[in-house]
Tab-separated table of C-alpha atoms in Angstrom:
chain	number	residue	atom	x	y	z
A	279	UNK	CA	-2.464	14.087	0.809
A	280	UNK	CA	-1.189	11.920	-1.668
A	281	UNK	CA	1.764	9.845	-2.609
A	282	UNK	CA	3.656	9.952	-6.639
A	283	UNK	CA	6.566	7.234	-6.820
A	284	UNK	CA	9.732	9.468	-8.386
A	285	UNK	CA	11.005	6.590	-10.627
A	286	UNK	CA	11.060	5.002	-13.917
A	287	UNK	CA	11.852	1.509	-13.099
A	288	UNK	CA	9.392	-0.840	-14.084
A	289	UNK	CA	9.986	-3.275	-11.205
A	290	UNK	CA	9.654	-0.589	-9.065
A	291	UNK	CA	6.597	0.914	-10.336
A	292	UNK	CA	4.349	-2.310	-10.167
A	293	UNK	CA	5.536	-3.602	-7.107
A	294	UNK	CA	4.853	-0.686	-5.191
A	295	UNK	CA	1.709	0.309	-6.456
A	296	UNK	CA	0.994	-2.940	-5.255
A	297	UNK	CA	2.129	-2.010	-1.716
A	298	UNK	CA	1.686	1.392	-0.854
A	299	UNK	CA	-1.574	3.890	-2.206
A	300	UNK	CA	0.310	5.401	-5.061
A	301	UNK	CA	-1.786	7.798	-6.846
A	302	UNK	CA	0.739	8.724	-9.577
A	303	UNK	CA	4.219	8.649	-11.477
A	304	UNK	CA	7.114	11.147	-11.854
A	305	UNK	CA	10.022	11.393	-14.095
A	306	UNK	CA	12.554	13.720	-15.374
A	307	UNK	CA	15.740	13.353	-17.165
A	308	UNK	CA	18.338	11.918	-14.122
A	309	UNK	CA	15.263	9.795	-13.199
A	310	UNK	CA	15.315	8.165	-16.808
A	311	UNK	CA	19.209	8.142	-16.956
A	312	UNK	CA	19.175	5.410	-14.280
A	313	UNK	CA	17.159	3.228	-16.650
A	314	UNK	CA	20.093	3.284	-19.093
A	315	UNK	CA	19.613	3.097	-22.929
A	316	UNK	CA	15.983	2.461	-23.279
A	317	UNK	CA	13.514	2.629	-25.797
A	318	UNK	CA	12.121	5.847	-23.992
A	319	UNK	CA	8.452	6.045	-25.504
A	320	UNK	CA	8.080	2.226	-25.256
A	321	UNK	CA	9.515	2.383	-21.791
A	322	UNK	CA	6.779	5.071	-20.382
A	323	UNK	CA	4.095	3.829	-22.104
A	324	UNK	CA	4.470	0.541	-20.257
A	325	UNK	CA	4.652	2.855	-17.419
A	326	UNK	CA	1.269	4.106	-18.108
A	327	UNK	CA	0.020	0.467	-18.481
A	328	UNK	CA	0.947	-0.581	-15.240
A	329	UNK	CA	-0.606	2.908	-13.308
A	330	UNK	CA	-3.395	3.284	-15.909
A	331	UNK	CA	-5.178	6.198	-17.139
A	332	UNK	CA	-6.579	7.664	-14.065
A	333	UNK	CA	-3.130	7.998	-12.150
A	334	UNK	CA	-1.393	10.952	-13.797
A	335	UNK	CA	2.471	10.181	-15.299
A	336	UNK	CA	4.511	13.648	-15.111
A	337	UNK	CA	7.411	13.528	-17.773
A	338	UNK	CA	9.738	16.345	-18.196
A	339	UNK	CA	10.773	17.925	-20.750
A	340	UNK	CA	14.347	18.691	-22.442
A	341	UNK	CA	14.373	21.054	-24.755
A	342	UNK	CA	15.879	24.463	-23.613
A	343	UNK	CA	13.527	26.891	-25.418
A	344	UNK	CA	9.851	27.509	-25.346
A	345	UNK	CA	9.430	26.240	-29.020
A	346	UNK	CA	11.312	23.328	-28.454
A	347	UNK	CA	9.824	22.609	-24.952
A	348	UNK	CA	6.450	23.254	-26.936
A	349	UNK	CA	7.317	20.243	-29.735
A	350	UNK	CA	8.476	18.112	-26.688
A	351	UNK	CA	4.821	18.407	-25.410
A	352	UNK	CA	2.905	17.714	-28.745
A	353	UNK	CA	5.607	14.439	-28.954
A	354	UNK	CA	5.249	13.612	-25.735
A	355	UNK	CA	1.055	13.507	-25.838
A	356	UNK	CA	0.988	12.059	-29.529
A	357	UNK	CA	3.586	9.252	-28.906
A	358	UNK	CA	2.208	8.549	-25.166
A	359	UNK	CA	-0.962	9.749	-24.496
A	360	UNK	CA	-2.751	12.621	-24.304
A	361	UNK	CA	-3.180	12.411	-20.400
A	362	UNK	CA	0.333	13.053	-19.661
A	363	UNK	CA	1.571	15.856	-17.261
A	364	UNK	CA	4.369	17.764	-19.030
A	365	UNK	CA	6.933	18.818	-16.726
A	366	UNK	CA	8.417	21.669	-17.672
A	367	UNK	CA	11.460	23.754	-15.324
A	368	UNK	CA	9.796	27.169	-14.742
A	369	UNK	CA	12.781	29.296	-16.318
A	370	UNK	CA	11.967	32.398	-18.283
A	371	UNK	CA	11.861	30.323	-20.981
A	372	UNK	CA	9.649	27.698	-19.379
A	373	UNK	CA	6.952	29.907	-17.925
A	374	UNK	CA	6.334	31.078	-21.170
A	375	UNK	CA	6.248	27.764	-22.306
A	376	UNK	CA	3.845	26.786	-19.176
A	377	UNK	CA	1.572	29.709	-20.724
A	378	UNK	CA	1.382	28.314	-23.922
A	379	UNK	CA	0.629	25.015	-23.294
A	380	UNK	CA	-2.291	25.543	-20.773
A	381	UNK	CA	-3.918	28.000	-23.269
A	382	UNK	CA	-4.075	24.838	-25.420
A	383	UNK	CA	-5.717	22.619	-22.259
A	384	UNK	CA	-1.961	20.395	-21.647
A	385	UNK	CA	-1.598	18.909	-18.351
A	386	UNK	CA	1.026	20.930	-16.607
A	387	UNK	CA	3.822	20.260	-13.748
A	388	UNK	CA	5.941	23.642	-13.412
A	389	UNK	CA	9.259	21.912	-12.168
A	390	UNK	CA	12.586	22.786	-10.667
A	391	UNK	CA	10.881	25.477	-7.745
A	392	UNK	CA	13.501	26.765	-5.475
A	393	UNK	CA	11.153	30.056	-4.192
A	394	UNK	CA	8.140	31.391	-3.689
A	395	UNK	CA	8.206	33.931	-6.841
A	396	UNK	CA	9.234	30.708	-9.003
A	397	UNK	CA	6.042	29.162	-8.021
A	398	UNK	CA	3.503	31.662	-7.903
A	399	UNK	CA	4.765	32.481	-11.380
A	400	UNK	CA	3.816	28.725	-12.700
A	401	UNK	CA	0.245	29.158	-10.884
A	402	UNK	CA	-0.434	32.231	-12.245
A	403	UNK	CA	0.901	30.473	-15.624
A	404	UNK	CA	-2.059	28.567	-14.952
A	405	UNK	CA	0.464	25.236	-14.209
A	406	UNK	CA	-1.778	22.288	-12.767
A	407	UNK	CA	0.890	21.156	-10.240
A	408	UNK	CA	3.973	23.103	-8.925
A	409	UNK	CA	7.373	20.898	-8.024
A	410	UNK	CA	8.888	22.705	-4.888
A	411	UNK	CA	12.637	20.666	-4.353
A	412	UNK	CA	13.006	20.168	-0.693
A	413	UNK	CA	16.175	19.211	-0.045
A	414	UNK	CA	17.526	21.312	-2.496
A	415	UNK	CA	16.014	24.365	-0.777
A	416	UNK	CA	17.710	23.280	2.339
A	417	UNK	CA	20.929	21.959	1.237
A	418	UNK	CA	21.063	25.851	-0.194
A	419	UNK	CA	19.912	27.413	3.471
A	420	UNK	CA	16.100	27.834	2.365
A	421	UNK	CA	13.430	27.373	4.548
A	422	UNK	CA	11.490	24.702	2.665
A	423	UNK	CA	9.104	24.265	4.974
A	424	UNK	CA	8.286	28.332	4.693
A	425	UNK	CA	8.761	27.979	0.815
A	426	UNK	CA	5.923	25.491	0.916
A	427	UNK	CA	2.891	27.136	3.595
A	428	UNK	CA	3.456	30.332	1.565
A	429	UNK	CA	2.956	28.416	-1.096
A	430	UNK	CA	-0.091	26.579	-0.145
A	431	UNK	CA	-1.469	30.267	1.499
A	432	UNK	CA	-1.593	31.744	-1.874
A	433	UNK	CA	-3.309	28.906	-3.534
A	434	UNK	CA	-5.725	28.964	-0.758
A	435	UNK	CA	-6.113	33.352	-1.169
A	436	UNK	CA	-6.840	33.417	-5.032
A	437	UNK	CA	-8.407	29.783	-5.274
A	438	UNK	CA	-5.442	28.442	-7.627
A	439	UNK	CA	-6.416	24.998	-9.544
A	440	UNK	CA	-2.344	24.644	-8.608
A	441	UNK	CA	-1.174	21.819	-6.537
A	442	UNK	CA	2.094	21.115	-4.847
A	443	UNK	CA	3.859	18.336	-6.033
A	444	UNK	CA	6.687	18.474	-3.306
A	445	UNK	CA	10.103	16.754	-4.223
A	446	UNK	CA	13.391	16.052	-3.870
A	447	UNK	CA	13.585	14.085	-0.490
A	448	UNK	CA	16.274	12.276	1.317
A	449	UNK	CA	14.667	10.897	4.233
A	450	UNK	CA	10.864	10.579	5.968
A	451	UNK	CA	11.138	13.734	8.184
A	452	UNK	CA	11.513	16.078	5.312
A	453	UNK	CA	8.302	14.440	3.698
A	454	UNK	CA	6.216	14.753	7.131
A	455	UNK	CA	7.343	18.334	6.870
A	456	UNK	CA	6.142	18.915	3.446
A	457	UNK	CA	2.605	17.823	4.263
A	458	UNK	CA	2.400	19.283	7.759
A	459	UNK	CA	3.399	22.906	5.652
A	460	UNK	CA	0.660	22.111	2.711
A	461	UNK	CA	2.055	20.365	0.129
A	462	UNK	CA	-0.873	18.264	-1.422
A	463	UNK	CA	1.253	15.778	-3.028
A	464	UNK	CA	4.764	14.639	-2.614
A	465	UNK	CA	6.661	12.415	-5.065
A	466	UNK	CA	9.416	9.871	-3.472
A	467	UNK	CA	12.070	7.390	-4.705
A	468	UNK	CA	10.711	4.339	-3.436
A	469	UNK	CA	13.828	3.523	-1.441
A	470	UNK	CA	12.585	6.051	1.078
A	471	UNK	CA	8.946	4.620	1.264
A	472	UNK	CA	10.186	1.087	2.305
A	473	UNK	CA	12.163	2.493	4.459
A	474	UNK	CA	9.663	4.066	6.541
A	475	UNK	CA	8.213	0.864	6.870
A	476	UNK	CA	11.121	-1.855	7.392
A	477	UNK	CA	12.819	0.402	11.013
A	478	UNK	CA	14.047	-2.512	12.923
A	479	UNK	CA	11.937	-1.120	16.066
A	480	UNK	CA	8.768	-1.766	13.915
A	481	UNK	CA	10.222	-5.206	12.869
A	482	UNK	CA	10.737	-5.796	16.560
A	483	UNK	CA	7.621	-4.905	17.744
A	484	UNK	CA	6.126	-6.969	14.734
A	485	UNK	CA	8.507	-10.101	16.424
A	486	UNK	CA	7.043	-9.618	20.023
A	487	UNK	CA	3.142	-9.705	18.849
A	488	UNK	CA	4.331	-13.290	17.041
A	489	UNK	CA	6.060	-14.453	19.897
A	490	UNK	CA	3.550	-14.294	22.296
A	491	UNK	CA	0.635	-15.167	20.222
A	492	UNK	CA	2.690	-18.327	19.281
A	493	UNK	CA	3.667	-18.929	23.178
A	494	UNK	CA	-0.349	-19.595	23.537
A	495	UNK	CA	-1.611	-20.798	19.941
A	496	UNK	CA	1.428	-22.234	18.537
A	497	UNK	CA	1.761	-21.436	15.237
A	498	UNK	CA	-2.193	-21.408	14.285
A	499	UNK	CA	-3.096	-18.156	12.744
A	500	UNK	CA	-7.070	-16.507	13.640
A	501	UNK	CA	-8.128	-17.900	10.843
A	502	UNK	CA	-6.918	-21.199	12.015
A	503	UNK	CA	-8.285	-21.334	15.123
């Protein structure tokens, strides 16, 4: 079980991989919009600076068409590094793509999953990590939570190097769901992650431990004592 932070901001990015155990970086097109006009290569290799090489950074793709997606890759490792995940929508144009690019050993996130046939497509393509949307699925009457086991069951079957990246989230519950179903990894806007930690019944709990301690030792601290 791991945890990706879904953002491009740099503030974000370095103060919670501070925080929380963040174990890698995802991006995509809307995710770099919110960043405005930025010097985009500049801008996600100080990404990689901050995570370093061992955290994997997943950056999508634009390009429509397998040749273009292809030359989006090569640019992508040549002006970042050659570590990077390339995200790429699995489309009939992007699983040949996926194809392609694993036969030539690129780190590969098959992207934009809204079904099971979608993703056993990209592990079959030989993708290294497959992007089931969550909320998506449901907001369209899927059973995301379904989408994902069968996912994870067929991995499991044929031994798949695949893992599931699960995204698109708008609250905690959905993300206990994706891991209780078998996602491996889910990537999350960092709003949601402080959120599950700033509920005011934690803060209040938090407020009656300091209460009472300081009722007896004042404000001395154990290290104090």
């Amino acid at each position: 079980m791991k945890y990706f932070l879904d953002t491009a901001n740099l503030q974000d990015i370095r103060y919670y991989c501070d925080v929380f155990p963040i174990a890698g970086v995802t991006s995509n097109p809307s995710i770099v919009k919110k960043e405005g006009k930025i010097d985009f290569f500049a801008h996600m290799k100080e990404i990689r600076s901050i995570i370093g090489i061992d955290r994997p950074l997943h950056i999508q793709v634009t390009a429509p068409d397998t040749e273009g997606m292809l030359g989006d890759a090569d640019t992508l490792l040549t002006k970042i590094d050659p570590e990077v995940y390339v995200k790429v929508p699995v489309t009939m144009e992007g699983i040949k793509a996926i194809k392609q690019m694993k036969s030539r050993g690129i780190h590969v996130t098959g992207t934009a999953i809204y079904g099971k046939q979608q993703g056993f497509l990209a592990m079959e393509a030989g993708a290294d990590y497959i992007a089931p949307y969550f909320n998506r699925m449901e907001n369209m009457g899927l059973d995301s939570d379904d989408v994902i086991a069968s996912l994870a069951d067929m991995i499991d079957l044929y031994h798949y190097d695949t893992q599931i990246l699960a995204a698109s989230f708008k609250n905690a519950g959905q993300i206990d769901r994706a891991f209780l179903a078998g996602a491996h990894t889910a990537t999350i806007e960092p709003a949601i992650l402080k959120d599950v930690l700033t509920q005011p019944y934690i803060t209040n709990a938090v407020d009656t431990f300091d209460s009472d301690w300081k009722s007896v030792f004042a404000e001395k601290t154990i290290s104090e004592l």
